[in-house]
Short mmCIF file of C-alpha atoms in Angstrom, two decimals:
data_model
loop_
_atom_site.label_atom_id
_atom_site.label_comp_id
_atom_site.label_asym_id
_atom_site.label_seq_id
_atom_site.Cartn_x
_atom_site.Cartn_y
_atom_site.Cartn_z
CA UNK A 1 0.00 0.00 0.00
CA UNK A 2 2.96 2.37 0.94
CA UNK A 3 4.47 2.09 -2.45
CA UNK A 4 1.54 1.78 -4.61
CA UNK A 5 1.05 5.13 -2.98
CA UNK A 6 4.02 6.43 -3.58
CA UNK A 7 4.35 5.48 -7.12
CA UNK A 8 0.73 7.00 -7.51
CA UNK A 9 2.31 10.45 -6.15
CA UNK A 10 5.24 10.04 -8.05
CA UNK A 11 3.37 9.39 -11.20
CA UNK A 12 1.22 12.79 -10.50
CA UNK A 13 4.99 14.76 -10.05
CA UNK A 14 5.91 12.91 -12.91
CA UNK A 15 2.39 14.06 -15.23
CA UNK A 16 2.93 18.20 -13.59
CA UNK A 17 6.35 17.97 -14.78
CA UNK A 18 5.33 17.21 -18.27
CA UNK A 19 2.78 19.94 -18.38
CA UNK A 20 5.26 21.97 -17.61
CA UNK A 21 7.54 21.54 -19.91
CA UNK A 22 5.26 21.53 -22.63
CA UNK A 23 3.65 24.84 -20.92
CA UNK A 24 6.85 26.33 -21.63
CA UNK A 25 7.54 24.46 -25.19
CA UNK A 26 4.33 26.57 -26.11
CA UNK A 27 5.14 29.47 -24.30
CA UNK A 28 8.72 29.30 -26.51
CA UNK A 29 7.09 28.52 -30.05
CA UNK A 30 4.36 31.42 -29.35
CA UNK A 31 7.10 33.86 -28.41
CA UNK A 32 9.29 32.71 -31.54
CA UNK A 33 6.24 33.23 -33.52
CA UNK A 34 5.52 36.23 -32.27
CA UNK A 35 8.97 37.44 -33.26
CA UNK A 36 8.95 36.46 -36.71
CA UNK A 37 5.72 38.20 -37.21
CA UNK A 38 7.40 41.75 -36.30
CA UNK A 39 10.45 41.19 -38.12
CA UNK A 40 8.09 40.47 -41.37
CA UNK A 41 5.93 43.58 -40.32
CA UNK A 42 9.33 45.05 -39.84
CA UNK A 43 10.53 44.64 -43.20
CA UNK A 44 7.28 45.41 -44.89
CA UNK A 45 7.84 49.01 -43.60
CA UNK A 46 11.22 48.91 -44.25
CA UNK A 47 9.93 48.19 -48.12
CA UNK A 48 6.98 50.56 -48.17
CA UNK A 49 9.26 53.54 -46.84
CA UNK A 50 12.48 52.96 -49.69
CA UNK A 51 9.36 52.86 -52.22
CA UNK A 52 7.93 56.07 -50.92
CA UNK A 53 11.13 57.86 -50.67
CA UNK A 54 11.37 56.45 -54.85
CA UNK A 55 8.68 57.84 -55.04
CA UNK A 56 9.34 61.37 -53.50
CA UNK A 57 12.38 61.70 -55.24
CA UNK A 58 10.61 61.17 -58.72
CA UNK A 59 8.06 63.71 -58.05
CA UNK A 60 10.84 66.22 -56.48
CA UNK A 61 12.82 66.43 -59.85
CA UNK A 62 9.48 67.06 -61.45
CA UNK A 63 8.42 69.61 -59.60
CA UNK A 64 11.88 71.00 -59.28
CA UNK A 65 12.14 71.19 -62.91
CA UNK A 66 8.27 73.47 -63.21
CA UNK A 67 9.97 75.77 -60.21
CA UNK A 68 13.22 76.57 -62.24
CA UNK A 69 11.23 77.39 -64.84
CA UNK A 70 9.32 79.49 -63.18
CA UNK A 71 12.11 81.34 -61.01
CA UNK A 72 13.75 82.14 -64.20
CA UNK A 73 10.51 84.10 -65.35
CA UNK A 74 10.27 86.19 -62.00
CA UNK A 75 11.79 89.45 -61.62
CA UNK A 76 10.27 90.06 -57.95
CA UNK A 77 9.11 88.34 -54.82
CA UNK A 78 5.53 89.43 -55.77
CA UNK A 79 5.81 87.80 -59.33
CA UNK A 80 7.25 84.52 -57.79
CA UNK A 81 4.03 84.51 -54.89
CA UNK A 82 1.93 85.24 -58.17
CA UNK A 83 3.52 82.15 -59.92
CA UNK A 84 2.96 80.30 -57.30
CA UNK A 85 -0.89 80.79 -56.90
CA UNK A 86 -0.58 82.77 -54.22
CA UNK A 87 -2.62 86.41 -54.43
CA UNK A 88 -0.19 90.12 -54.08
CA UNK A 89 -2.62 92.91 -53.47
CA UNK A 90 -0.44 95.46 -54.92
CA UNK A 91 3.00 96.26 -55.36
CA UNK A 92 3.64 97.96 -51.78
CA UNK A 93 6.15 96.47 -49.75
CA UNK A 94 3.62 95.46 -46.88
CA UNK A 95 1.44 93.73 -49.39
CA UNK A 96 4.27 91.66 -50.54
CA UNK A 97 5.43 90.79 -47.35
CA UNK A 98 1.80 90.18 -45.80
CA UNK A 99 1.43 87.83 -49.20
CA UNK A 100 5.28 86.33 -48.47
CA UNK A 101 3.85 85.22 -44.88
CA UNK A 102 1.25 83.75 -46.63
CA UNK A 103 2.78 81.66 -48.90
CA UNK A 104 5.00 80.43 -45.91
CA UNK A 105 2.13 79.18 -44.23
CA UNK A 106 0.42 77.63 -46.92
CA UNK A 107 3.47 75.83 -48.01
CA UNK A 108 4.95 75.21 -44.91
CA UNK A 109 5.87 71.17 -45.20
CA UNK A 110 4.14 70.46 -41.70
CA UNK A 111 1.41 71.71 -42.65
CA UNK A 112 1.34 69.82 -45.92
CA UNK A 113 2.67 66.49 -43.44
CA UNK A 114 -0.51 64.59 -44.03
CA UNK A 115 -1.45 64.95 -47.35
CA UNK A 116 -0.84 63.14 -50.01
CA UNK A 117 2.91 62.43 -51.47
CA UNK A 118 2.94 64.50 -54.37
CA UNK A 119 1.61 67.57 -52.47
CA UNK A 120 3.57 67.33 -49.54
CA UNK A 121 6.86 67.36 -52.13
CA UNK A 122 5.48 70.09 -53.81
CA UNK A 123 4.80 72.48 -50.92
CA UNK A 124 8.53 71.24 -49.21
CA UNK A 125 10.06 72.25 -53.26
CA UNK A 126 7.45 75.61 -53.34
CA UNK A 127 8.62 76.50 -49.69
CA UNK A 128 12.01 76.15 -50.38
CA UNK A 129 12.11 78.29 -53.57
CA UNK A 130 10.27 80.84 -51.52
CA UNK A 131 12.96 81.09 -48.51
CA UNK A 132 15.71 80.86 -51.10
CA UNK A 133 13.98 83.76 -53.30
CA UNK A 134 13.56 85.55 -50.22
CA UNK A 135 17.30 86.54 -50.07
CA UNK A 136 17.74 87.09 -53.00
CA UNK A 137 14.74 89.94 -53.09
CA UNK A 138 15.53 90.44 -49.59
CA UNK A 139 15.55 94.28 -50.44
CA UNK A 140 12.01 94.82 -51.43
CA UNK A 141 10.77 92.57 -48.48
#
């Protein structure tokens, strides 16, 4: 009776052990799982970001090349806002520069953060321009 009794609790250790183990087995397949689900997700980022910044850069040298046209056509800051859609009320100083402020804001690339590619390039491009045409005006601003 004593060792059938003792077998019988041994047998019990022996069955908890093995739930154990294969507790943690699944435990260490779930984990690994886990793990190779991020580093997919991972990469799929990784491969959606180098295709956006493609595609950024393709639309940048297009718009780059419509903005060099257009800075060789203007002669002031207030042709430049005009060129750029942007609306001078006259040729006063103060009316450029209220226009100037303007056009910063518009095409500030923040601002422009959550649109859509092509926009967001254009207004970073447009906003540029702007700041660089700014010293070179800088007298009648």
């Amino acid at each position: 009776m004593l060792i059938s009794s003792f077998q019988a609790e041994e047998a019990q250790q022996l069955r908890r052990l093995q739930k154990k183990r294969k507790a943690e087995t699944m435990r260490l397949l779930d984990m690994e799982r886990r793990q190779k689900k991020r580093v997919e997700e991972i990469r799929e980022t990784q491969k959606k970001d180098e295709e956006n910044m493609n595609l950024k850069e393709q639309h940048r040298a297009e718009v780059r090349k419509e903005l060099d046209k257009l800075e060789m056509t203007c002669k002031d800051m207030a042709s430049l806002l005009r060129g750029l859609g942007v609306n001078v009320a006259g040729p006063l100083s103060h009316e450029v520069r209220a226009a100037y402020k303007r056009a910063l804001l518009s095409f500030h690339p923040d601002r422009a953060s959550g649109s859509d590619i092509h926009l967001q390039v254009e207004a970073e491009e447009k906003f540029k321009l702007i700041s660089r045409m700014k010293d070179k005006f800088s007298p009648t601003l």
